[in-house]
Short mmCIF file of N, CA and C in Angstrom, two decimals:
data_model
loop_
_atom_site.label_atom_id
_atom_site.label_comp_id
_atom_site.label_asym_id
_atom_site.label_seq_id
_atom_site.Cartn_x
_atom_site.Cartn_y
_atom_site.Cartn_z
N UNK D 1 1.34 26.40 11.27
CA UNK D 1 2.60 27.03 11.31
C UNK D 1 3.59 25.74 11.35
N UNK D 2 3.63 24.92 12.37
CA UNK D 2 4.39 23.62 12.52
C UNK D 2 4.35 22.85 10.87
N UNK D 3 3.49 22.93 10.45
CA UNK D 3 3.24 21.66 9.42
C UNK D 3 4.08 22.34 8.25
N UNK D 4 4.26 23.92 8.14
CA UNK D 4 4.60 24.68 6.82
C UNK D 4 6.43 24.72 7.45
N UNK D 5 6.71 23.91 8.55
CA UNK D 5 8.26 23.76 8.77
C UNK D 5 8.87 22.59 8.28
N UNK D 6 7.42 21.78 8.22
CA UNK D 6 7.86 20.47 7.47
C UNK D 6 7.78 20.31 5.83
N UNK D 7 6.90 21.10 5.19
CA UNK D 7 6.75 20.79 4.00
C UNK D 7 6.12 22.29 3.40
N UNK D 8 6.70 22.54 2.28
CA UNK D 8 6.47 23.86 1.77
C UNK D 8 4.84 24.04 1.55
N UNK D 9 4.17 25.26 1.26
CA UNK D 9 2.90 25.33 1.02
C UNK D 9 2.58 24.69 -0.23
N UNK D 10 1.31 24.33 -0.47
CA UNK D 10 0.75 23.59 -1.69
C UNK D 10 1.74 22.49 -2.19
N UNK D 11 2.56 21.73 -1.51
CA UNK D 11 3.11 20.86 -1.94
C UNK D 11 3.16 19.79 -0.73
N UNK D 12 3.26 18.50 -1.23
CA UNK D 12 3.01 17.25 -0.64
C UNK D 12 4.21 16.46 -0.25
N UNK D 13 5.20 16.81 -0.51
CA UNK D 13 6.72 16.34 -0.21
C UNK D 13 7.26 17.22 1.37
N UNK D 14 7.94 16.22 1.96
CA UNK D 14 8.59 17.04 2.84
C UNK D 14 9.78 18.05 2.64
N UNK D 15 9.78 18.78 3.43
CA UNK D 15 11.14 19.68 3.28
C UNK D 15 12.32 18.80 3.05
N UNK D 16 13.22 19.01 2.58
CA UNK D 16 14.81 18.54 2.44
C UNK D 16 15.43 18.09 3.44
N UNK D 17 15.56 19.08 4.66
CA UNK D 17 16.01 18.83 5.84
C UNK D 17 15.17 17.85 6.57
N UNK D 18 13.92 17.84 6.26
CA UNK D 18 13.13 16.51 6.96
C UNK D 18 13.51 15.17 6.42
N UNK D 19 13.68 15.20 5.13
CA UNK D 19 14.09 13.90 4.62
C UNK D 19 15.43 13.40 4.82
N UNK D 20 16.54 14.36 4.71
CA UNK D 20 18.08 13.88 5.23
C UNK D 20 18.36 13.77 6.56
N UNK D 21 17.48 14.65 7.50
CA UNK D 21 18.12 14.55 8.84
C UNK D 21 17.05 13.67 9.78
N UNK D 22 15.82 14.17 9.92
CA UNK D 22 14.67 13.93 10.62
C UNK D 22 14.45 12.37 10.59
N UNK D 23 13.94 12.34 9.10
CA UNK D 23 13.35 10.80 9.01
C UNK D 23 14.37 9.46 9.18
N UNK D 24 15.51 9.99 8.94
CA UNK D 24 16.36 8.74 9.26
C UNK D 24 16.55 8.43 10.84
N UNK D 25 16.46 9.55 11.57
CA UNK D 25 16.33 9.12 13.07
C UNK D 25 14.91 8.73 13.68
N UNK D 26 14.06 9.23 12.85
CA UNK D 26 12.77 8.64 13.32
C UNK D 26 12.23 7.31 12.48
N UNK D 27 12.64 7.08 11.55
CA UNK D 27 11.68 5.66 10.77
C UNK D 27 13.06 4.89 10.73
N UNK D 28 12.46 3.55 11.44
CA UNK D 28 13.31 2.27 11.23
C UNK D 28 13.19 1.59 10.00
N UNK D 29 14.43 0.82 9.35
CA UNK D 29 14.33 -0.08 8.59
C UNK D 29 14.96 -1.40 9.16
N UNK D 30 14.78 -2.78 8.52
CA UNK D 30 15.01 -4.01 9.36
C UNK D 30 16.30 -4.07 8.65
N UNK D 31 17.50 -5.23 8.87
CA UNK D 31 18.68 -5.39 8.15
C UNK D 31 18.19 -5.74 6.74
N UNK D 32 19.19 -5.68 5.85
CA UNK D 32 19.20 -5.70 4.26
C UNK D 32 18.36 -5.26 3.43
N UNK D 33 17.24 -4.25 3.95
CA UNK D 33 16.69 -3.56 3.11
C UNK D 33 16.78 -2.66 1.91
N UNK D 34 16.55 -2.72 0.90
CA UNK D 34 16.70 -2.16 -0.56
C UNK D 34 15.24 -1.22 -0.88
N UNK D 35 16.06 0.32 -0.46
CA UNK D 35 15.07 1.27 -1.37
C UNK D 35 15.76 1.94 -2.62
N UNK D 36 15.45 1.36 -3.87
CA UNK D 36 16.32 1.99 -4.87
C UNK D 36 16.14 3.61 -4.86
N UNK D 37 17.13 3.98 -5.33
CA UNK D 37 17.88 5.39 -5.77
C UNK D 37 16.57 6.47 -6.31
N UNK D 38 15.89 6.02 -7.09
CA UNK D 38 14.55 6.45 -7.66
C UNK D 38 13.35 6.54 -7.09
N UNK D 39 13.48 6.36 -5.80
CA UNK D 39 12.02 5.70 -4.99
C UNK D 39 11.60 7.14 -4.66
N UNK D 40 10.44 7.76 -4.78
CA UNK D 40 10.14 8.93 -4.07
C UNK D 40 9.25 8.79 -2.37
N UNK D 41 10.15 9.01 -1.55
CA UNK D 41 9.68 8.92 0.08
C UNK D 41 9.05 10.28 0.43
N UNK D 42 7.86 10.13 0.36
CA UNK D 42 7.05 11.39 0.99
C UNK D 42 6.87 10.86 1.88
N UNK D 43 8.02 11.02 3.35
CA UNK D 43 7.53 10.29 4.44
C UNK D 43 7.86 11.69 5.58
N UNK D 44 6.74 11.51 6.60
CA UNK D 44 7.06 12.97 7.69
C UNK D 44 7.01 12.18 8.66
N UNK D 45 7.58 12.71 9.63
CA UNK D 45 8.13 12.41 10.85
C UNK D 45 6.54 12.29 11.88
N UNK D 46 5.38 12.66 11.88
CA UNK D 46 4.26 12.67 12.70
C UNK D 46 3.59 11.09 12.39
N UNK D 47 3.98 10.45 11.27
CA UNK D 47 2.99 9.16 11.12
C UNK D 47 4.22 8.37 10.78
N UNK D 48 3.96 6.89 11.28
CA UNK D 48 5.01 5.78 11.18
C UNK D 48 5.34 5.50 9.57
N UNK D 49 6.35 5.02 9.55
CA UNK D 49 6.82 4.45 8.53
C UNK D 49 8.14 3.50 8.64
N UNK D 50 7.47 2.01 8.41
CA UNK D 50 9.01 1.06 8.48
C UNK D 50 8.48 0.09 7.50
N UNK D 51 10.23 -0.31 7.03
CA UNK D 51 10.41 -1.21 6.33
C UNK D 51 11.14 -2.52 7.03
N UNK D 52 10.51 -3.96 6.76
CA UNK D 52 10.93 -4.64 7.50
C UNK D 52 11.81 -5.58 6.75
N UNK D 53 12.89 -6.58 7.51
CA UNK D 53 14.21 -6.72 6.96
C UNK D 53 14.10 -7.49 5.50
N UNK D 54 14.82 -7.00 4.61
CA UNK D 54 14.83 -8.04 3.57
C UNK D 54 14.03 -7.50 2.53
N UNK D 55 12.98 -6.26 2.87
CA UNK D 55 12.28 -6.21 1.88
C UNK D 55 12.92 -5.14 0.77
N UNK D 56 12.03 -4.64 -0.45
CA UNK D 56 12.73 -3.97 -1.25
C UNK D 56 11.76 -3.12 -1.87
N UNK D 57 11.94 -1.77 -2.53
CA UNK D 57 11.09 -0.74 -2.86
C UNK D 57 11.73 -0.67 -4.00
N UNK D 58 11.07 -0.86 -5.25
CA UNK D 58 11.87 -0.42 -6.61
C UNK D 58 11.67 0.75 -6.91
N UNK D 59 12.74 1.08 -8.05
CA UNK D 59 12.80 2.53 -8.54
C UNK D 59 11.14 3.20 -8.81
N UNK D 60 11.17 4.10 -8.86
CA UNK D 60 9.71 5.41 -9.63
C UNK D 60 8.76 4.66 -8.51
N UNK D 61 8.73 4.17 -7.46
CA UNK D 61 7.79 3.93 -6.45
C UNK D 61 7.32 5.10 -5.54
N UNK D 62 6.46 5.75 -5.04
CA UNK D 62 6.21 6.75 -4.20
C UNK D 62 5.15 6.04 -2.91
N UNK D 63 5.85 6.55 -1.67
CA UNK D 63 5.48 6.06 -0.70
C UNK D 63 4.98 7.51 0.26
N UNK D 64 3.59 7.62 0.78
CA UNK D 64 3.55 8.58 1.66
C UNK D 64 2.65 7.98 2.64
N UNK D 65 2.96 8.81 3.73
CA UNK D 65 2.55 8.42 4.86
C UNK D 65 1.73 9.58 5.58
N UNK D 66 1.93 10.70 5.09
CA UNK D 66 1.10 11.86 5.22
C UNK D 66 0.13 12.08 6.21
N UNK D 67 -1.09 11.35 5.69
CA UNK D 67 -2.42 11.06 6.15
C UNK D 67 -2.16 9.88 6.95
N UNK D 68 -1.36 8.69 6.75
CA UNK D 68 -1.60 7.45 7.87
C UNK D 68 -0.61 6.78 7.95
N UNK D 69 -0.08 6.05 8.76
CA UNK D 69 1.08 5.23 8.49
C UNK D 69 1.60 4.44 7.34
N UNK D 70 2.70 3.80 7.06
CA UNK D 70 2.76 2.67 6.30
C UNK D 70 3.88 1.73 6.83
N UNK D 71 3.43 0.45 6.98
CA UNK D 71 4.04 -0.36 7.40
C UNK D 71 4.20 -1.72 6.59
N UNK D 72 5.40 -1.62 6.18
CA UNK D 72 5.79 -2.95 5.06
C UNK D 72 6.64 -4.26 5.96
N UNK D 73 6.20 -5.36 5.62
CA UNK D 73 6.85 -6.30 6.74
C UNK D 73 8.02 -6.81 6.08
N UNK D 74 8.50 -8.07 6.49
CA UNK D 74 9.68 -8.62 5.76
C UNK D 74 9.36 -9.61 4.79
N UNK D 75 10.89 -9.29 3.83
CA UNK D 75 10.81 -9.82 2.52
C UNK D 75 9.87 -9.61 1.66
N UNK D 76 9.17 -8.60 1.76
CA UNK D 76 8.22 -7.96 0.56
C UNK D 76 8.82 -7.29 -0.73
N UNK D 77 8.10 -7.16 -1.44
CA UNK D 77 8.79 -6.50 -2.75
C UNK D 77 7.70 -5.80 -3.23
N UNK D 78 8.07 -3.96 -3.02
CA UNK D 78 7.34 -3.47 -3.73
C UNK D 78 7.90 -2.83 -4.93
N UNK D 79 6.92 -3.24 -6.14
CA UNK D 79 7.31 -3.45 -7.42
C UNK D 79 7.59 -1.82 -7.94
N UNK D 80 8.29 -1.81 -9.45
CA UNK D 80 8.31 -0.48 -9.87
C UNK D 80 7.14 0.35 -10.21
N UNK D 81 7.07 1.61 -9.97
CA UNK D 81 6.36 2.72 -10.00
C UNK D 81 5.10 2.51 -9.33
N UNK D 82 5.08 1.87 -8.20
CA UNK D 82 3.99 1.75 -7.03
C UNK D 82 3.56 2.66 -6.57
N UNK D 83 2.33 3.19 -6.11
CA UNK D 83 2.04 4.21 -5.24
C UNK D 83 1.16 3.34 -4.05
N UNK D 84 1.99 4.04 -3.00
CA UNK D 84 1.17 3.49 -1.67
C UNK D 84 0.88 4.60 -0.69
N UNK D 85 -0.31 4.82 -0.54
CA UNK D 85 -0.59 6.49 0.38
C UNK D 85 -1.32 5.95 1.75
N UNK D 86 -0.69 6.21 2.84
CA UNK D 86 -1.23 5.30 4.17
C UNK D 86 -2.53 6.07 4.45
N UNK D 87 -3.10 5.25 5.08
CA UNK D 87 -2.63 4.36 6.15
C UNK D 87 -2.79 3.26 5.50
N UNK D 88 -1.87 2.48 5.55
CA UNK D 88 -1.61 0.97 4.80
C UNK D 88 -0.76 0.15 5.52
N UNK D 89 -1.08 -1.00 5.78
CA UNK D 89 -0.15 -2.15 6.45
C UNK D 89 -0.01 -3.30 5.58
N UNK D 90 1.30 -3.69 5.08
CA UNK D 90 1.62 -4.66 4.29
C UNK D 90 2.50 -5.73 5.01
N UNK D 91 1.82 -7.13 4.86
CA UNK D 91 2.50 -8.00 5.54
C UNK D 91 3.82 -8.54 5.12
N UNK D 92 3.79 -9.82 5.84
CA UNK D 92 5.57 -10.45 5.27
C UNK D 92 5.35 -11.10 3.99
N UNK D 93 6.61 -11.07 2.93
CA UNK D 93 6.52 -11.91 1.92
C UNK D 93 5.41 -11.77 0.75
N UNK D 94 5.04 -10.44 0.67
CA UNK D 94 4.13 -10.00 -0.15
C UNK D 94 5.14 -9.65 -1.71
N UNK D 95 4.29 -9.85 -2.77
CA UNK D 95 4.77 -9.43 -3.99
C UNK D 95 3.79 -8.45 -4.48
N UNK D 96 4.07 -6.96 -4.61
CA UNK D 96 3.51 -6.17 -5.39
C UNK D 96 4.18 -6.05 -6.85
N UNK D 97 3.60 -6.09 -8.30
CA UNK D 97 3.88 -6.17 -9.22
C UNK D 97 4.27 -4.42 -9.88
N UNK D 98 4.23 -4.40 -10.99
CA UNK D 98 4.24 -3.05 -11.44
C UNK D 98 3.21 -2.43 -11.28
N UNK D 99 3.25 -0.83 -11.24
CA UNK D 99 2.21 -0.06 -11.35
C UNK D 99 0.91 -0.19 -10.36
N UNK D 100 1.13 -0.99 -9.09
CA UNK D 100 0.19 -0.84 -8.37
C UNK D 100 0.04 0.48 -7.44
N UNK D 101 -1.54 0.44 -7.58
CA UNK D 101 -1.74 1.94 -6.41
C UNK D 101 -2.60 1.27 -5.39
N UNK D 102 -2.32 1.64 -4.07
CA UNK D 102 -2.78 1.15 -2.82
C UNK D 102 -2.97 2.54 -1.91
N UNK D 103 -4.43 2.73 -1.85
CA UNK D 103 -4.31 4.22 -0.85
C UNK D 103 -5.48 4.05 0.24
N UNK D 104 -5.13 4.35 1.30
CA UNK D 104 -5.89 4.56 2.37
C UNK D 104 -6.71 6.00 2.19
N UNK D 105 -6.70 6.47 1.42
CA UNK D 105 -7.35 8.18 1.48
C UNK D 105 -8.11 8.07 0.27
N UNK D 106 -9.25 8.94 0.85
CA UNK D 106 -10.49 9.08 -0.20
C UNK D 106 -10.61 10.82 0.10
N UNK D 107 -11.32 11.37 -0.67
CA UNK D 107 -11.50 12.88 -0.30
C UNK D 107 -13.32 12.87 -0.55
N UNK D 108 -13.88 13.35 0.12
CA UNK D 108 -15.44 13.53 0.29
C UNK D 108 -15.76 14.15 -1.24
N UNK D 109 -17.17 14.40 -1.56
CA UNK D 109 -17.30 15.06 -2.91
C UNK D 109 -18.80 15.52 -2.67
N UNK D 110 -19.56 15.00 -1.79
CA UNK D 110 -21.06 15.38 -1.66
C UNK D 110 -21.39 16.79 -1.79
N UNK D 111 -20.69 17.77 -1.44
CA UNK D 111 -20.80 19.43 -1.36
C UNK D 111 -20.26 19.61 -2.92
N UNK D 112 -21.65 19.90 -3.67
CA UNK D 112 -21.23 20.27 -5.11
C UNK D 112 -20.51 21.70 -5.15
N UNK D 113 -20.53 22.44 -4.34
CA UNK D 113 -19.94 24.11 -4.37
C UNK D 113 -18.69 24.18 -4.11
N UNK D 114 -17.99 22.55 -3.63
CA UNK D 114 -16.54 22.77 -3.56
C UNK D 114 -16.06 21.55 -3.87
N UNK D 115 -14.98 22.11 -4.25
CA UNK D 115 -13.88 20.78 -5.33
C UNK D 115 -13.81 19.66 -4.25
N UNK D 116 -13.75 18.47 -4.61
CA UNK D 116 -13.45 17.43 -3.92
C UNK D 116 -11.86 17.24 -3.19
N UNK D 117 -11.25 18.42 -3.96
CA UNK D 117 -9.95 18.49 -3.25
C UNK D 117 -9.88 19.18 -2.22
N UNK D 118 -10.87 20.20 -1.79
CA UNK D 118 -10.93 21.03 -0.68
C UNK D 118 -12.27 20.23 0.41
N UNK D 119 -12.48 19.21 -0.03
CA UNK D 119 -13.60 18.29 0.79
C UNK D 119 -12.59 17.74 1.89
N UNK D 120 -13.23 17.08 3.32
CA UNK D 120 -12.61 16.40 3.73
C UNK D 120 -12.23 15.27 3.52
N UNK D 121 -10.98 14.88 4.17
CA UNK D 121 -10.46 13.77 4.08
C UNK D 121 -10.81 12.52 4.60
N UNK D 122 -10.99 11.14 4.05
CA UNK D 122 -11.63 10.12 4.68
C UNK D 122 -10.66 8.89 4.33
N UNK D 123 -10.01 8.69 5.69
CA UNK D 123 -8.96 7.49 5.96
C UNK D 123 -9.69 6.73 6.33
N UNK D 124 -9.32 5.17 5.75
CA UNK D 124 -9.39 3.84 5.83
C UNK D 124 -8.31 2.95 5.92
N UNK D 125 -7.84 2.72 6.64
CA UNK D 125 -6.74 1.52 6.79
C UNK D 125 -6.67 0.51 5.38
N UNK D 126 -5.92 0.10 4.87
CA UNK D 126 -5.59 -0.97 3.97
C UNK D 126 -4.72 -2.12 4.43
N UNK D 127 -5.37 -3.33 4.46
CA UNK D 127 -4.41 -4.24 5.16
C UNK D 127 -4.15 -5.20 4.29
N UNK D 128 -2.91 -5.66 3.96
CA UNK D 128 -2.60 -6.63 2.84
C UNK D 128 -1.87 -7.43 4.09
N UNK D 129 -2.22 -8.74 3.91
CA UNK D 129 -1.93 -10.09 4.99
C UNK D 129 -0.64 -10.42 4.21
N UNK D 130 -0.38 -11.67 4.74
CA UNK D 130 1.04 -12.29 4.41
C UNK D 130 0.88 -12.92 3.23
N UNK D 131 2.03 -13.16 2.35
CA UNK D 131 2.04 -14.03 1.22
C UNK D 131 0.98 -13.83 0.22
N UNK D 132 0.89 -12.73 -0.10
CA UNK D 132 -0.41 -11.92 -1.12
C UNK D 132 0.51 -11.51 -2.08
N UNK D 133 0.29 -11.97 -3.38
CA UNK D 133 0.68 -11.45 -4.69
C UNK D 133 -0.40 -10.57 -5.55
N UNK D 134 0.07 -9.31 -5.75
CA UNK D 134 -1.10 -8.34 -6.52
C UNK D 134 -0.59 -8.23 -7.75
N UNK D 135 -1.10 -8.30 -8.92
CA UNK D 135 -0.74 -8.42 -10.14
C UNK D 135 -0.48 -6.84 -10.34
N UNK D 136 0.21 -6.68 -11.73
CA UNK D 136 0.44 -5.40 -12.41
C UNK D 136 -0.87 -5.03 -12.48
N UNK D 137 -0.67 -3.26 -12.54
CA UNK D 137 -1.72 -2.21 -12.96
C UNK D 137 -3.09 -2.55 -11.81
N UNK D 138 -3.04 -2.94 -10.60
CA UNK D 138 -4.34 -3.05 -9.72
C UNK D 138 -4.22 -1.92 -8.69
N UNK D 139 -5.41 -1.90 -8.37
CA UNK D 139 -5.78 -0.54 -7.48
C UNK D 139 -6.57 -1.29 -6.15
N UNK D 140 -6.19 -0.85 -5.29
CA UNK D 140 -6.36 -1.23 -3.72
C UNK D 140 -7.07 -0.16 -3.15
N UNK D 141 -8.54 -0.22 -3.21
CA UNK D 141 -9.15 0.92 -2.51
C UNK D 141 -9.01 1.15 -0.97
N UNK D 142 -9.49 2.39 -0.39
CA UNK D 142 -9.35 2.60 1.26
C UNK D 142 -10.35 1.45 1.83
N UNK D 143 -9.89 0.93 3.03
CA UNK D 143 -10.80 0.36 3.82
C UNK D 143 -10.62 -1.12 3.69
N UNK D 144 -10.01 -1.54 2.77
CA UNK D 144 -9.83 -3.09 2.32
C UNK D 144 -8.85 -4.00 2.86
N UNK D 145 -9.31 -5.24 3.22
CA UNK D 145 -8.48 -6.10 3.49
C UNK D 145 -7.94 -7.07 2.89
N UNK D 146 -7.09 -7.70 2.42
CA UNK D 146 -6.79 -8.65 1.97
C UNK D 146 -6.20 -9.75 2.64
N UNK D 147 -6.82 -10.84 2.56
CA UNK D 147 -6.57 -11.91 3.44
C UNK D 147 -4.94 -12.54 2.83
N UNK D 148 -4.66 -13.77 3.79
CA UNK D 148 -3.35 -14.34 3.87
C UNK D 148 -3.50 -14.98 2.59
N UNK D 149 -2.21 -15.31 1.86
CA UNK D 149 -2.14 -15.98 0.45
C UNK D 149 -3.03 -15.95 -0.48
N UNK D 150 -3.48 -14.53 -0.62
CA UNK D 150 -4.35 -14.25 -1.92
C UNK D 150 -3.75 -13.73 -3.31
N UNK D 151 -4.32 -13.92 -4.19
CA UNK D 151 -3.58 -13.67 -5.57
C UNK D 151 -4.62 -12.64 -6.31
N UNK D 152 -4.15 -11.53 -6.66
CA UNK D 152 -5.03 -10.53 -7.28
C UNK D 152 -4.77 -10.47 -8.53
N UNK D 153 -5.36 -10.77 -9.64
CA UNK D 153 -4.82 -10.85 -11.04
C UNK D 153 -4.94 -9.38 -11.51
N UNK D 154 -3.97 -9.52 -12.58
CA UNK D 154 -3.58 -7.88 -13.15
C UNK D 154 -4.84 -6.94 -13.92
N UNK D 155 -4.45 -5.90 -13.30
CA UNK D 155 -5.51 -5.14 -13.70
C UNK D 155 -6.57 -4.87 -12.74
N UNK D 156 -7.05 -5.73 -11.95
CA UNK D 156 -8.02 -5.37 -10.92
C UNK D 156 -8.18 -4.59 -10.01
N UNK D 157 -9.34 -4.30 -9.53
CA UNK D 157 -9.57 -2.70 -8.82
C UNK D 157 -10.56 -3.77 -7.44
N UNK D 158 -9.59 -3.55 -6.32
CA UNK D 158 -10.11 -4.24 -5.26
C UNK D 158 -10.79 -3.54 -4.35
N UNK D 159 -12.24 -3.56 -4.27
CA UNK D 159 -12.91 -2.27 -3.51
C UNK D 159 -13.71 -3.24 -2.43
N UNK D 160 -13.59 -4.30 -2.08
CA UNK D 160 -14.10 -5.13 -0.91
C UNK D 160 -12.83 -5.95 -0.48
N UNK D 161 -13.29 -6.41 0.81
CA UNK D 161 -12.36 -7.50 1.57
C UNK D 161 -12.00 -9.04 0.76
N UNK D 162 -11.03 -9.42 0.80
CA UNK D 162 -10.72 -10.79 -0.13
C UNK D 162 -10.61 -11.93 0.95
N UNK D 163 -11.16 -13.19 1.27
CA UNK D 163 -10.83 -14.07 2.20
C UNK D 163 -9.29 -14.61 1.96
N UNK D 164 -9.09 -15.21 3.15
CA UNK D 164 -7.63 -15.87 2.90
C UNK D 164 -7.72 -17.02 1.90
N UNK D 165 -6.67 -17.13 1.46
CA UNK D 165 -6.46 -18.50 0.02
C UNK D 165 -7.31 -18.26 -0.63
N UNK D 166 -7.69 -17.08 -1.62
CA UNK D 166 -8.67 -16.96 -3.06
C UNK D 166 -7.71 -16.11 -3.79
N UNK D 167 -8.45 -16.17 -5.17
CA UNK D 167 -7.89 -15.72 -6.19
C UNK D 167 -9.00 -14.54 -6.62
N UNK D 168 -8.89 -13.28 -6.81
CA UNK D 168 -9.66 -12.49 -7.33
C UNK D 168 -9.11 -11.66 -8.67
N UNK D 169 -10.19 -11.61 -9.50
CA UNK D 169 -10.14 -10.84 -10.85
C UNK D 169 -10.93 -9.72 -10.99
N UNK D 170 -10.48 -8.65 -12.05
CA UNK D 170 -11.67 -8.13 -12.49
C UNK D 170 -11.80 -6.51 -11.56
N UNK D 171 -12.91 -6.01 -12.35
CA UNK D 171 -13.36 -4.33 -11.93
C UNK D 171 -14.76 -4.67 -11.74
N UNK D 172 -15.36 -4.45 -10.68
CA UNK D 172 -14.61 -4.75 -9.28
C UNK D 172 -14.15 -6.18 -9.13
N UNK D 173 -13.09 -6.27 -8.24
CA UNK D 173 -12.55 -7.92 -8.35
C UNK D 173 -13.42 -8.48 -7.54
N UNK D 174 -13.67 -9.68 -7.90
CA UNK D 174 -14.57 -10.78 -7.34
C UNK D 174 -13.38 -11.86 -7.29
N UNK D 175 -13.98 -12.88 -6.18
CA UNK D 175 -13.00 -14.23 -6.27
C UNK D 175 -13.63 -15.03 -7.03
N UNK D 176 -12.76 -16.03 -7.83
CA UNK D 176 -13.06 -16.88 -8.90
C UNK D 176 -12.65 -18.15 -8.36
N UNK D 177 -11.55 -17.78 -7.19
CA UNK D 177 -11.11 -19.21 -6.70
C UNK D 177 -10.93 -19.24 -5.54
N UNK D 178 -11.08 -20.57 -4.71
CA UNK D 178 -10.42 -20.58 -2.95
C UNK D 178 -9.67 -21.90 -3.03
N UNK D 179 -8.82 -21.93 -2.23
CA UNK D 179 -8.48 -23.23 -2.05
C UNK D 179 -8.74 -24.00 -0.64
N UNK D 180 -8.99 -25.27 -1.37
CA UNK D 180 -9.75 -26.02 -0.66
C UNK D 180 -8.65 -27.06 0.31
N UNK D 181 -8.78 -27.15 1.73
CA UNK D 181 -7.76 -28.01 2.28
C UNK D 181 -8.22 -29.02 2.50
N UNK D 182 -9.37 -29.67 2.18
CA UNK D 182 -9.66 -30.98 2.26
C UNK D 182 -9.29 -31.64 1.17
N UNK D 183 -9.35 -30.80 -0.38
CA UNK D 183 -8.85 -31.78 -1.63
C UNK D 183 -7.54 -31.21 -1.82
N UNK D 184 -7.06 -30.55 -1.27
CA UNK D 184 -5.64 -29.97 -1.30
C UNK D 184 -5.26 -29.37 -2.98
N UNK D 185 -6.51 -28.63 -3.13
CA UNK D 185 -6.37 -27.86 -4.33
C UNK D 185 -7.22 -26.65 -4.62
N UNK D 186 -6.81 -25.87 -5.67
CA UNK D 186 -7.03 -24.45 -5.65
C UNK D 186 -8.70 -24.71 -6.57
N UNK D 187 -9.66 -24.33 -5.99
CA UNK D 187 -11.20 -25.13 -6.76
C UNK D 187 -11.89 -23.69 -7.62
N UNK D 188 -12.58 -23.37 -8.79
CA UNK D 188 -13.46 -22.29 -8.74
C UNK D 188 -14.28 -22.40 -7.99
N UNK D 189 -14.66 -20.67 -7.62
CA UNK D 189 -15.91 -20.76 -6.88
C UNK D 189 -17.32 -21.18 -7.45
N UNK D 190 -18.23 -22.17 -6.23
CA UNK D 190 -19.21 -22.65 -6.93
C UNK D 190 -18.99 -24.07 -7.89
N UNK D 191 -17.64 -24.69 -7.76
CA UNK D 191 -17.46 -25.99 -8.22
C UNK D 191 -18.19 -26.67 -7.17
N UNK D 192 -19.06 -27.64 -7.92
CA UNK D 192 -19.65 -29.05 -7.07
C UNK D 192 -18.75 -30.38 -7.16
N UNK D 193 -18.88 -30.72 -6.26
CA UNK D 193 -18.34 -32.14 -5.92
C UNK D 193 -19.38 -33.17 -5.53
N UNK D 194 -18.83 -34.48 -6.38
CA UNK D 194 -19.58 -35.52 -6.02
C UNK D 194 -19.37 -35.78 -4.47
N UNK D 195 -20.42 -36.79 -3.94
CA UNK D 195 -19.95 -37.27 -2.49
C UNK D 195 -20.27 -38.50 -2.51
#
């Protein structure tokens, strides 16, 4: 009953009164945050939604915290037409290019007598650490952690954790470079050195 007061039946958007009156009181934004006018905020009061100072959410993006929190750090860029479905935590100084999908939500499919849309929701938090750059048209799946200062090449599908200071590409994404602090350069994975 209470859920119907917040959203119409068979709809995943909060009611207008929730968006206009309740959410501005419940959810905080840091100073200098820009949320473009054509962004779709499917944000509910029962899960957290926070945007850190000087971050930007570009037009045509959708943010949904209906099944888990969405936390965006400071000075981060959510590019045009991104879709972020919680639970998701995004660090500071993160760049998401265009058409990136990040979802902490999955549906069960095991029971073949029931549509996957009617089966149990599976929620696993996605964590994107500080100073990450995710290229256009990438997908980051539920439960993945992307380490500090990672780069994910355009069109990649990230299904497993990525270590700090790495570059990953492909479907599924694989690490192809790591930063070597001893040599002070990015090196291809498997690159051998004379010693």
